[in-house]
Coordinates of C-alpha atoms in Angstrom, one line a residue:
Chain A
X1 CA 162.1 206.3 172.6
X2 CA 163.8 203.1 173.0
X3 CA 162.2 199.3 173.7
X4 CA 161.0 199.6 177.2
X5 CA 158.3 201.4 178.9
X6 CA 156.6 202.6 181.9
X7 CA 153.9 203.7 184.3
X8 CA 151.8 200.9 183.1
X9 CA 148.6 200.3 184.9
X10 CA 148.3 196.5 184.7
X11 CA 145.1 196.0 186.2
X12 CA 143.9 197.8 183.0
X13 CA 142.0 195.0 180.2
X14 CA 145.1 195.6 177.9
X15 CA 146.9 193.5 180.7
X16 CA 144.8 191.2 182.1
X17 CA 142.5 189.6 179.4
X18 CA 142.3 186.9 177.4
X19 CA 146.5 187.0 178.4
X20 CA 147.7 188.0 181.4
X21 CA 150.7 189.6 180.5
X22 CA 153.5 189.5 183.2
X23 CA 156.2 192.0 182.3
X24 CA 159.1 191.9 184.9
X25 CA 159.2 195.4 185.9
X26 CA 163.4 196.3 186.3
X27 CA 163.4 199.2 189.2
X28 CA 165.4 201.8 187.5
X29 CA 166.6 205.4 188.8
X30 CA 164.5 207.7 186.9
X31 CA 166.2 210.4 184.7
X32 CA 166.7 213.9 186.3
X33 CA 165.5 215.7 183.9
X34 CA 162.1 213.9 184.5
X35 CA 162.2 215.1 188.4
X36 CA 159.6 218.1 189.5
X37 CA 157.3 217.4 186.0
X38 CA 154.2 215.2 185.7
X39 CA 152.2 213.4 183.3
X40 CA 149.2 211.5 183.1
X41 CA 150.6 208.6 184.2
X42 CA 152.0 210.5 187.0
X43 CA 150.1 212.8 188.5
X44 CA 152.1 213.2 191.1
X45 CA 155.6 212.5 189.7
X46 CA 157.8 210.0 189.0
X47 CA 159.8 209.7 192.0
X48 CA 163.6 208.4 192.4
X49 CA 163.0 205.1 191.3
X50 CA 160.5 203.3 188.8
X51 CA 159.8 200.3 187.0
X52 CA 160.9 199.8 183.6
X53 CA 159.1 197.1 181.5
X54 CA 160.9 195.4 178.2
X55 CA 158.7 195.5 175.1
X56 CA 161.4 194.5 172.9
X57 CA 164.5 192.2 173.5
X58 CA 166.6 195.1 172.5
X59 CA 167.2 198.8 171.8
X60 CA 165.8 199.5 168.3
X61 CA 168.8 200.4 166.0
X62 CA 167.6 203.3 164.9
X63 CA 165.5 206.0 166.4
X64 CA 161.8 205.5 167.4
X65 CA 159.4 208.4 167.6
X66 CA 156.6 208.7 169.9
X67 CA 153.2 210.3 170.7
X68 CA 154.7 213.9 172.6
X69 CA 152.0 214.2 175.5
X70 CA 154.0 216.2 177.7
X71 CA 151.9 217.2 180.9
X72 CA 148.6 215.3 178.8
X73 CA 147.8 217.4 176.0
X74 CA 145.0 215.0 175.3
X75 CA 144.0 214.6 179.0
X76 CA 140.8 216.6 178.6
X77 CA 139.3 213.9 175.9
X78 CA 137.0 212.1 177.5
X79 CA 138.0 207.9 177.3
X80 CA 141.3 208.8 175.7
X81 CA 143.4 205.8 177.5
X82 CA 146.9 206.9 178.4
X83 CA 148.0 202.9 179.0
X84 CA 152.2 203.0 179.0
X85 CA 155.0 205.9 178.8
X86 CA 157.8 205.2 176.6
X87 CA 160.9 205.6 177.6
X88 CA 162.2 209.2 176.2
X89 CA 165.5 210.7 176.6
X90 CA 163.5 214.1 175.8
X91 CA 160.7 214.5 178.8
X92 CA 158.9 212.7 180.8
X93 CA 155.2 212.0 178.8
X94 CA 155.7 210.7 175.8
X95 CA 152.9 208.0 174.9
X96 CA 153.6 204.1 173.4
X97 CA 150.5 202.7 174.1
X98 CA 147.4 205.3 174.1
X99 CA 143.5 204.9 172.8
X100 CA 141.6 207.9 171.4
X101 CA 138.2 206.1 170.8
X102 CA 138.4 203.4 168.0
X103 CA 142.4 204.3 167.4
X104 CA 144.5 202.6 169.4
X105 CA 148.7 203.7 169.3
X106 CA 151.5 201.2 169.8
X107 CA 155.0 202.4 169.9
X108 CA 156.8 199.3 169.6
X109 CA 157.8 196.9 167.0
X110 CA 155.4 193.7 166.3
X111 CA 157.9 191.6 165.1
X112 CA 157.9 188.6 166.6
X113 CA 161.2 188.2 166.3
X114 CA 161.6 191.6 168.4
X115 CA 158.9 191.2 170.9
X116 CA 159.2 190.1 174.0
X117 CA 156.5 187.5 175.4
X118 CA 154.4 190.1 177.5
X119 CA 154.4 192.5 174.8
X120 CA 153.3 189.6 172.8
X121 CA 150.1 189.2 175.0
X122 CA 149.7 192.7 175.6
X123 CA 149.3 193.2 171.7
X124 CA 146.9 189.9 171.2
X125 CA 144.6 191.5 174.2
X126 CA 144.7 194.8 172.7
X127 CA 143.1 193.3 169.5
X128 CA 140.4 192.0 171.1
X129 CA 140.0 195.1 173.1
X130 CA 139.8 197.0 170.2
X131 CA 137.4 194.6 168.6
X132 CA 135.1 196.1 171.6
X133 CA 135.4 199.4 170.3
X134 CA 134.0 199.6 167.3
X135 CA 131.2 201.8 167.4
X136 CA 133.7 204.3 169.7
X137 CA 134.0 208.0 168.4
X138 CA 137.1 209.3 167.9
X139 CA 137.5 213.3 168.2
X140 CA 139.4 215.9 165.2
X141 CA 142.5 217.3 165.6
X142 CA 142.3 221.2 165.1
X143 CA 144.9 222.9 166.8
X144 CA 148.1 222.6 169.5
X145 CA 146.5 222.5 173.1
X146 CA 147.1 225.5 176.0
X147 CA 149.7 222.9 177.4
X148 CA 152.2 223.8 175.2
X149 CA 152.9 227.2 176.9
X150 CA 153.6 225.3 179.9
X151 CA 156.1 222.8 178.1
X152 CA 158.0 226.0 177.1
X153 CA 158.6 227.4 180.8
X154 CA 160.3 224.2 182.1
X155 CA 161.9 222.5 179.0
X156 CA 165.1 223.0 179.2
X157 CA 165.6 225.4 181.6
X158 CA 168.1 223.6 183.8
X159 CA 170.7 222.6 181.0
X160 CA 174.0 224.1 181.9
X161 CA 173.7 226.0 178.5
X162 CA 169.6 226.3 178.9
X163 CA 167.6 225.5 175.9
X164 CA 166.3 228.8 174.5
X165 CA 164.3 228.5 171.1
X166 CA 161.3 227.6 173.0
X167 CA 160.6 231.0 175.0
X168 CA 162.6 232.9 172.2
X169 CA 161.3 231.5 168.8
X170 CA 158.4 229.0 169.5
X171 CA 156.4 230.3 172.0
X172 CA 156.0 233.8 170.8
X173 CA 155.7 232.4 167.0
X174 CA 152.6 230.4 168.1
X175 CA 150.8 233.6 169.2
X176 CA 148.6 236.2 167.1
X177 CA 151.1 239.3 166.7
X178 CA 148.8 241.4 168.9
X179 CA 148.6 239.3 172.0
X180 CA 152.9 239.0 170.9
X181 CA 153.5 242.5 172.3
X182 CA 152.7 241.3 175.9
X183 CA 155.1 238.5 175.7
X184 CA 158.6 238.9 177.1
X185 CA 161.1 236.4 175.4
X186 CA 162.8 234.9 178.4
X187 CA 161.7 232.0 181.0
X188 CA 160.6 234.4 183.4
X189 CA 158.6 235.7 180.6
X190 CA 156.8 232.8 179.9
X191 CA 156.2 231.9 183.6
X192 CA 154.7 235.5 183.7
X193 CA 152.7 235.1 180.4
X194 CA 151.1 231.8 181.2
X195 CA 150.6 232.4 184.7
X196 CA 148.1 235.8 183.8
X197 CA 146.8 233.9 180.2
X198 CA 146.9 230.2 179.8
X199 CA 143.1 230.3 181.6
X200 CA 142.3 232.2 178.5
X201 CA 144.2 230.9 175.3
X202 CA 142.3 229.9 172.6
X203 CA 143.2 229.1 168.7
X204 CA 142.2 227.3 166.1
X205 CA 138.5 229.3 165.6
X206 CA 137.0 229.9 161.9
X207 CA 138.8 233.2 160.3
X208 CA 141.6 233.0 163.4
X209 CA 145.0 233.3 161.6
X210 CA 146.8 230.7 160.9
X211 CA 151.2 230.5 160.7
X212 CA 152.7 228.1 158.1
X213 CA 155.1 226.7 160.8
X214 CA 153.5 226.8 164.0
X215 CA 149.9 226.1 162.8
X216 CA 146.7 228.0 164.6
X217 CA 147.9 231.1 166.1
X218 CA 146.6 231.0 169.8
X219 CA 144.8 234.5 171.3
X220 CA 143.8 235.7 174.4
X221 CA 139.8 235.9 175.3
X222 CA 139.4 239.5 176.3
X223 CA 135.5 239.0 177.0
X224 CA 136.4 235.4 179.2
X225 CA 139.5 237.6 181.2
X226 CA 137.2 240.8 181.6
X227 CA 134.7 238.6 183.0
X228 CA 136.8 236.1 185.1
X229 CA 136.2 232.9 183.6
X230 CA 138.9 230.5 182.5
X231 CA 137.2 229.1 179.1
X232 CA 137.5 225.4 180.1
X233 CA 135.8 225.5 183.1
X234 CA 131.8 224.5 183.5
X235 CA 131.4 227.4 186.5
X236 CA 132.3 229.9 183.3
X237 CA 129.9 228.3 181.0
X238 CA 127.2 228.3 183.7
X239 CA 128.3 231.8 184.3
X240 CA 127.8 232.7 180.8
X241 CA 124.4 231.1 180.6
X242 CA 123.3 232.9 183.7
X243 CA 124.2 236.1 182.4
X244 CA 123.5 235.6 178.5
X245 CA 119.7 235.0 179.9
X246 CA 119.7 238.1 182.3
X247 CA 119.2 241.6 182.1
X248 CA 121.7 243.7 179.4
X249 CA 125.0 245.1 180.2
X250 CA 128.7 245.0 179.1
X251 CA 129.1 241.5 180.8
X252 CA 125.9 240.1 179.3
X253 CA 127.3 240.9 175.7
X254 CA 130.9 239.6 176.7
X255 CA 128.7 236.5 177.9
X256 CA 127.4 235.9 174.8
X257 CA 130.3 237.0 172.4
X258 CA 131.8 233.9 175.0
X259 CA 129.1 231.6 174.2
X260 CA 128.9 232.1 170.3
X261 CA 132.7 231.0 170.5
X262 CA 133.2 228.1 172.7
X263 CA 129.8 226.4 171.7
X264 CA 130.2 224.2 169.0
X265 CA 127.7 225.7 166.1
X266 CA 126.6 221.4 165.9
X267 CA 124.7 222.3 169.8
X268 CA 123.9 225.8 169.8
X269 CA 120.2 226.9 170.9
X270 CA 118.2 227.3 167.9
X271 CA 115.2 228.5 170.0
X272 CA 114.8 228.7 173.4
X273 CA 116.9 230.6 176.3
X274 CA 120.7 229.5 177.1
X275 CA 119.2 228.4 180.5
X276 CA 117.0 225.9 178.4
X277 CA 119.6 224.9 176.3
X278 CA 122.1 223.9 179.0
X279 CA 119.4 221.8 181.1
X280 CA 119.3 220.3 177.6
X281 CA 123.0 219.6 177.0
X282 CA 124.3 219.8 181.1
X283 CA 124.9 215.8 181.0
X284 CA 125.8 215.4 177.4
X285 CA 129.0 217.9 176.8
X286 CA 132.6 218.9 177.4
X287 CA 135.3 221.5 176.8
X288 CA 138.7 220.0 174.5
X289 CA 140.9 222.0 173.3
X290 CA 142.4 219.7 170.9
X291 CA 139.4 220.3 168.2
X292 CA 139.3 223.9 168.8
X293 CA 138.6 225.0 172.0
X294 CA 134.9 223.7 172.1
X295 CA 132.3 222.9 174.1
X296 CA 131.0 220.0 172.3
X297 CA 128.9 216.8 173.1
X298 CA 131.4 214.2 174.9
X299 CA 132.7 211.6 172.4
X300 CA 132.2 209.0 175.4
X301 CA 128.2 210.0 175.2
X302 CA 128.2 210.3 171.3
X303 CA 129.8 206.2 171.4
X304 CA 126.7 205.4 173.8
X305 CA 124.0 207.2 171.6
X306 CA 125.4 205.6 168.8
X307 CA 125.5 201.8 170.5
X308 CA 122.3 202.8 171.8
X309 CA 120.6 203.4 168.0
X310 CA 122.0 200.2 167.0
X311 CA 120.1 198.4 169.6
X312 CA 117.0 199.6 168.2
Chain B
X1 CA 157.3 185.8 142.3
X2 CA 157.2 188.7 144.1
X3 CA 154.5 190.5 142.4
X4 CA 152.8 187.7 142.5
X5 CA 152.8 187.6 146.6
X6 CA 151.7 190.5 146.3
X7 CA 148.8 190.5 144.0
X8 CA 147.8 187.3 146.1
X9 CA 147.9 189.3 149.5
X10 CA 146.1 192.2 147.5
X11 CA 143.4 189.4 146.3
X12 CA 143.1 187.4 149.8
X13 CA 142.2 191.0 151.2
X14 CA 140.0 191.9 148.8
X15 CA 138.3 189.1 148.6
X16 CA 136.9 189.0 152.1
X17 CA 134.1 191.0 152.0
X18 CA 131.5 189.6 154.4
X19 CA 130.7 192.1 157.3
X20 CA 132.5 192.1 161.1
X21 CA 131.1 189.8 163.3
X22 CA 127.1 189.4 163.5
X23 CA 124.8 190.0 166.4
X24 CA 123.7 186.5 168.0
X25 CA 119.8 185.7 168.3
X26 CA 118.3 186.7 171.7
X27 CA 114.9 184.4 172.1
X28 CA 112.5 185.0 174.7
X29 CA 112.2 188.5 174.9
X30 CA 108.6 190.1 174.8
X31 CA 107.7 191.8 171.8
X32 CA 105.7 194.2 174.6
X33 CA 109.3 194.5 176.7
X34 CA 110.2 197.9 177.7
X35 CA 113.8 197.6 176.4
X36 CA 115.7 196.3 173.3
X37 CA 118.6 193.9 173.6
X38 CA 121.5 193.2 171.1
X39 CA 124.5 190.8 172.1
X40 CA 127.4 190.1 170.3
X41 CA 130.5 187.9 171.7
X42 CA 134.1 187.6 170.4
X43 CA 136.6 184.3 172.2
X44 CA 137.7 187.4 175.0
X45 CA 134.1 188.6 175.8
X46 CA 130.1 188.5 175.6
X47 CA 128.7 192.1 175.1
X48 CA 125.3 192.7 175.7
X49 CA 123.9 195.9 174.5
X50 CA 120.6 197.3 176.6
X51 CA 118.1 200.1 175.9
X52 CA 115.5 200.8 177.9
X53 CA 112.2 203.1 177.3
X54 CA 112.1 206.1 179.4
X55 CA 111.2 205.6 182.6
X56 CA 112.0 201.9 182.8
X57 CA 115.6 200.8 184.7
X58 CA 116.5 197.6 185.7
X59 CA 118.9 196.7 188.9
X60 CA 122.8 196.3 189.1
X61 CA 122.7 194.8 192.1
X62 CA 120.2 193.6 194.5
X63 CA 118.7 196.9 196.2
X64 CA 115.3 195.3 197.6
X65 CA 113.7 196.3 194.8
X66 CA 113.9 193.8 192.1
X67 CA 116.8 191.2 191.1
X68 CA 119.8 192.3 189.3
X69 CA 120.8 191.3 186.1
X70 CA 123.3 188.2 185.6
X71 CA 124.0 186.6 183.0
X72 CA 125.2 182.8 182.9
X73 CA 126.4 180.1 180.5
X74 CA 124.0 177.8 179.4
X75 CA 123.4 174.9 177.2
X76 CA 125.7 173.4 175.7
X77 CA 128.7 176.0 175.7
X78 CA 132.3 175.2 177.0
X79 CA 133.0 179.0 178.0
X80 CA 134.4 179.6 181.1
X81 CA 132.9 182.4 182.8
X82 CA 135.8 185.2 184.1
X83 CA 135.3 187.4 186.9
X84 CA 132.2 189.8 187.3
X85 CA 129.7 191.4 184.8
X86 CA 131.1 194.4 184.2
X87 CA 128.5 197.2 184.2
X88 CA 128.3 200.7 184.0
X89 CA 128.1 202.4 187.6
X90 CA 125.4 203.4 189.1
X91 CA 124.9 205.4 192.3
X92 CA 121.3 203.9 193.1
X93 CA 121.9 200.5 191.6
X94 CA 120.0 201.4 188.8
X95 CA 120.4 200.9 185.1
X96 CA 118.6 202.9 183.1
X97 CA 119.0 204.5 179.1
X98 CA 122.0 202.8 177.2
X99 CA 123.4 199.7 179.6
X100 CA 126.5 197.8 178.2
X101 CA 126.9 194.5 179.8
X102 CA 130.0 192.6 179.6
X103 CA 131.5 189.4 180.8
X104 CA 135.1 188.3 180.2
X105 CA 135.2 184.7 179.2
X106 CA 137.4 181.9 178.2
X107 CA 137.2 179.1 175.4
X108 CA 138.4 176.1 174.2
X109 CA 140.3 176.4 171.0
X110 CA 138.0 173.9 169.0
X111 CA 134.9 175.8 170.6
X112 CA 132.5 177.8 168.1
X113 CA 129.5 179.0 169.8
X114 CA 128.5 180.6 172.8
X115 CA 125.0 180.3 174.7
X116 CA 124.1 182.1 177.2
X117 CA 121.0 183.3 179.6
X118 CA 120.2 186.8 180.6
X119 CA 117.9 187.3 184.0
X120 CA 116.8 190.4 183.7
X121 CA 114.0 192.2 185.9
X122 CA 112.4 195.5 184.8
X123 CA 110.8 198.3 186.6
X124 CA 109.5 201.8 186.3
X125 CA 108.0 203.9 189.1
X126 CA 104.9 201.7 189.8
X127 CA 105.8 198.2 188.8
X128 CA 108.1 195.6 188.5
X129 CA 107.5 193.2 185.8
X130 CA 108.1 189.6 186.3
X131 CA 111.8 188.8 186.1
X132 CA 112.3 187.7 182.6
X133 CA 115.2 184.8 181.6
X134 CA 116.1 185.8 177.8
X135 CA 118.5 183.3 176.2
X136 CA 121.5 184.1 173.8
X137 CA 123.3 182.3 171.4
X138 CA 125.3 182.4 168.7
X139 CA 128.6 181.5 166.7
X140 CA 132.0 182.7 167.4
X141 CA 133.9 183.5 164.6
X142 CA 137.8 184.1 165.0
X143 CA 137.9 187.6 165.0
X144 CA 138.9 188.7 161.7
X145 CA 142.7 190.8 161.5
X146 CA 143.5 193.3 158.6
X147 CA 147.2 193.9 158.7
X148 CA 148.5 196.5 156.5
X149 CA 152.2 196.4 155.9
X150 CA 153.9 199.0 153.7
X151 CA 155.5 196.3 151.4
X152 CA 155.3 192.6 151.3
X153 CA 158.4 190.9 152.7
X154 CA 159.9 188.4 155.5
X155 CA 158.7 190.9 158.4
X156 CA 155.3 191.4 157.0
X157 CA 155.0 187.7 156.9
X158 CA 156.8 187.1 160.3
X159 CA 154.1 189.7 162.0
X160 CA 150.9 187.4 159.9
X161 CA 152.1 184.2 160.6
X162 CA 152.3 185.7 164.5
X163 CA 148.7 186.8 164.5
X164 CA 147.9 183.5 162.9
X165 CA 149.0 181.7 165.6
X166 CA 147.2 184.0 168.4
X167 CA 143.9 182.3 166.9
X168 CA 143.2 185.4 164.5
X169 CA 141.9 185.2 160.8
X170 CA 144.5 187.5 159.1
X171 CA 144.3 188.8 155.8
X172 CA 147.0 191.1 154.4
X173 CA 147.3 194.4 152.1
X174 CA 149.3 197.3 151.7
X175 CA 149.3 200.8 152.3
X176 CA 149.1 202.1 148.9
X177 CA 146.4 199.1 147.9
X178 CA 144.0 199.5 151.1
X179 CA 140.3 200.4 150.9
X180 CA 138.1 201.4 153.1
X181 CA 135.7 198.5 152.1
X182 CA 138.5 196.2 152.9
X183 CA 139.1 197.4 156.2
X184 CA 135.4 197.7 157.1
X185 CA 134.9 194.1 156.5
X186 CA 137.2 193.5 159.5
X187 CA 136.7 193.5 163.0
X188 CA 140.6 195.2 163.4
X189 CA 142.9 196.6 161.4
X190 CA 146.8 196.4 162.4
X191 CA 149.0 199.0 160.7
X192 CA 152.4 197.7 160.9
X193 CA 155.4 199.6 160.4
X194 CA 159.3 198.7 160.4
X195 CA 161.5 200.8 162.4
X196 CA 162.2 204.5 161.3
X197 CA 164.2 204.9 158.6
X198 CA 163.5 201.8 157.0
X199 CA 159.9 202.1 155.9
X200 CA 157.9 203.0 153.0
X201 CA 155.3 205.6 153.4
X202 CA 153.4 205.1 150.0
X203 CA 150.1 205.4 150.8
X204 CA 150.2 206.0 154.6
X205 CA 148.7 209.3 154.4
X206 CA 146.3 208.7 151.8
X207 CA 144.7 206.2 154.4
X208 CA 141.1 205.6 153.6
X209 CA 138.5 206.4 156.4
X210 CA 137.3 203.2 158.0
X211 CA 134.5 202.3 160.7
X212 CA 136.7 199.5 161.7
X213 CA 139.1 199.7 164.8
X214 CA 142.6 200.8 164.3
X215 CA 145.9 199.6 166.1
X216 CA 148.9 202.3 164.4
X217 CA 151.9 200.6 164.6
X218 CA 155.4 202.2 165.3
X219 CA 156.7 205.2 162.8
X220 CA 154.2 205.1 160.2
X221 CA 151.6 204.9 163.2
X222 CA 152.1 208.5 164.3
X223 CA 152.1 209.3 160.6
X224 CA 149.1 207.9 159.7
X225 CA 147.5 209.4 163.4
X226 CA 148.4 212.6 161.9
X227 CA 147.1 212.1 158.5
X228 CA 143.6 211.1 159.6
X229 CA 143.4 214.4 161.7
X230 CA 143.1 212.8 165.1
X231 CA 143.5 214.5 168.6
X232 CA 146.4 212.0 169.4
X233 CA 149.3 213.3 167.9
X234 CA 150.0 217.3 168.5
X235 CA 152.3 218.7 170.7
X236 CA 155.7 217.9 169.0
X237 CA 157.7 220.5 170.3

């Protein structure tokens, strides 16, 4: 990443208050390689052109990691803040300015002496936005999202000499050896394999296996496929409810083999039926799959409850 | 000499142990009132914290039921008020459970308090209670900057003297001197880094666990991200 940055949404608080910070945005061609992919920023692409901000007076000397959010790996967080794209020579996603409740990433210098004046005022408003933010709960990192998988089927595809570690080495290294057989190590592999399994993937659960290099090995829910239900989604969680309560069969046990895995063990029921449980929780949880691919209360509500006992 | 500067940046850190900024006094409230109010203001904003007890709500805007909530400057304070209350949204112009209030403001630089009145009406499902006028006041503190370099040198200083001048109280540390004490006792914490390559990382990922906000700088930002185990950082690829 060099100095500059992009796709920043300068109505946001970071932009505006107490500094109104007025970058002059240079129109710049965007890179090919960032045509036909989105991000958070850009939902809907990039498009020929966009604006370029400076955040530094010049390109740092050396290199200048970044937060990798290709296609928003964090995206399902509730009040994570995606606030400015750096500029990356690798893919189009890669975060300088992001919050994930009371963290907040900046991706540039803060030497005055580097900064330009916007970024200047940018930074003195993100302080006191942060000040704001106090009580804000931030959520674990367990595990590599599903969005990997889709990284792997487009990066580098189009190079003249395509890149080929990722569907090769990376992609099947990242999955448990049985679910490793049903992989075929090619592009059109991985379009195939994510196409019939990224709804399912999961990783990162107690007594899962776990690979020195690629981390939490990622399987495939046979219960969630057998009954239809991507694990993320709330229909599939109502679903599960619905049948974990109803009469027995094969789908009420895959139903609650489902539930005993995606429900975070801090929520389960202790008494009561599932129905009863979820009228309880309906309003207070989410699905991430950043802390292990769980339903789990909503950091967002958690920061509320947890303002609210201070009022008290 | 340089040990010294840095024992004294150590010391100046360490030595600044009073709590982040304290709740201002809300008078007028009911001891009988179905909610609970707590306000707090930095020189940006004025945040006022509402609960209220189950079934009671009061009114974002005016509905025909009851007056909404505003909140204005009074007495003697030279805030400027900026733009709307901000408010959490709500479908039936109701505010019910946890309500955070907050209004964007503006101060002189010599200014060092902040009063303020909330109107405030309260209902439940058979009555509204008389509309209430609570006044808030308090002192504003600079807000209080940690900044945590990973040695002590012309850019370390460069980046305080910068945050000095922004109207922030700055103390410094360093990475392999910072405790979590220190950093509670401060509304922020800034951890700096130098460009890649250049950069110490003694201490980064032994970073204490703090309560206090967070702004990861640069390099050793993602580092540190990564060491405290946050959802922020994964998907290198």
């Amino acid at each position: 990443m060099d100095h500059q940055a992009h796709g920043l949404d300068l109505s946001h608080p970071v932009y505006v208050h107490p500094r109104r910070a007025q970058f002059r945005l240079q129109e710049t061609e965007s890179p090919q390689h960032y045509a036909g992919h989105t991000s958070p920023l850009y939902p809907n692409g990039v498009g020929k052109t966009y604006g370029l901000a400076k955040f530094e007076h010049e390109k740092p000397s050396t290199p200048n990691p970044t937060l990798v959010s290709h296609e928003g790996f964090f995206t399902d967080i509730p009040g994570f803040e995606n606030l400015a794209e750096g500029h990356s020579a690798k893919a189009l996603g890669s975060l300088s300015l992001a919050r994930q409740g009371r963290w907040f990433y900046w991706g540039y210098s803060i030497d005055p002496e580097r900064m330009t004046q916007p970024a200047k005022d940018t930074f003195v408003n993100v302080l006191y936005w942060m000040h704001l933010q106090r009580d804000s709960e931030t959520v674990a990192f367990v595990t590599n999202t599903r969005k990997n998988f889709e990284v792997f089927t487009w990066l580098g595809r189009d190079r003249d000499e395509p890149y080929l570690r990722g569907v090769q080495e990376h992609l099947p290294g990242s999955l448990v050896p049985e679910l490793r057989e049903h992989y075929v190590p090619s592009f059109d592999g991985a379009d195939a394999f994510v196409a019939k399994y990224l709804p399912y993937l999961f990783a990162g659960k107690p007594g899962m296996p776990t690979d020195k290099k690629y981390g939490p090995l990622f399987d495939a829910d046979a219960d969630a496929m057998a009954l239809k239900t991507p694990n993320n989604e709330r229909a599939s969680l109502e679903r599960w409810v619905a049948l974990a309560d109803g009469d027995s069969c094969e789908d009420r046990r895959r139903a609650l083999r489902c539930l005993e895995r995606y429900v975070h063990p801090e929520i389960t029921p202790k008494t009561g039926t599932w129905t009863e449980w979820y009228a309880r929780q309906k309003a207070r949880i989410c699905f991430i799959d950043s802390t292990g691919f769980w339903w789990q209360v909503d950091p967002t509500v958690r920061t509320r409850e947890a303002r609210a006992a201070r009022v008290q | 000499m340089k040990h010294f500067v840095a024992f004294l940046w150590t010391f100046l850190a360490t030595a600044w142990t009073v709590g982040a900024q304290s709740p201002f006094a809300v008078e007028a409230l009911p001891l009988n009132a179905p909610f609970k109010v707590r306000a707090t203001a930095d020189r940006a904003r004025l945040v006022v914290d509402l609960v209220f007890d189950a079934g009671w709500h009061a009114y974002a805007r005016d509905v025909g039921g009851g007056s909404p909530i505003r909140i204005k400057a009074s007495g003697k304070t030279p805030a400027t008020w900026l733009g709307e209350l901000v408010m959490p949204a709500s479908e039936n112009g109701e505010l019910a459970g946890y309500v955070r209030l907050v209004q964007r403001l503006q101060l002189p630089e010599h200014a060092n308090h902040l009063e303020a009145a909330l109107d405030i009406m309260v209902c439940d499902a058979l009555q509204c209670l008389p509309p209430m006028t609570l006044q808030i006041a308090g002192d504003i503190k600079r807000s209080r900057v940690l900044l945590v370099a990973d040695v002590v040198d012309e850019h370390a200083t460069r980046v305080r003297d910068f945050l000095t001048a922004e109207g922030f109280e700055v103390d410094s540390t360093t990475y392999p001197s910072v405790t979590a004490e220190t950093c509670d006792a401060h509304d922020v914490v800034v951890c700096d880094s130098k460009l890649f390559g250049s950069v110490k990382m003694d201490g980064v990922r032994q970073f204490p666990k703090t309560r206090s906000p967070i702004v990861a700088v640069g390099f050793l930002g993602t580092e540190l991200l990564e060491g405290q185990g946050l959802a922020m950082t994964s998907g290198y690829i």
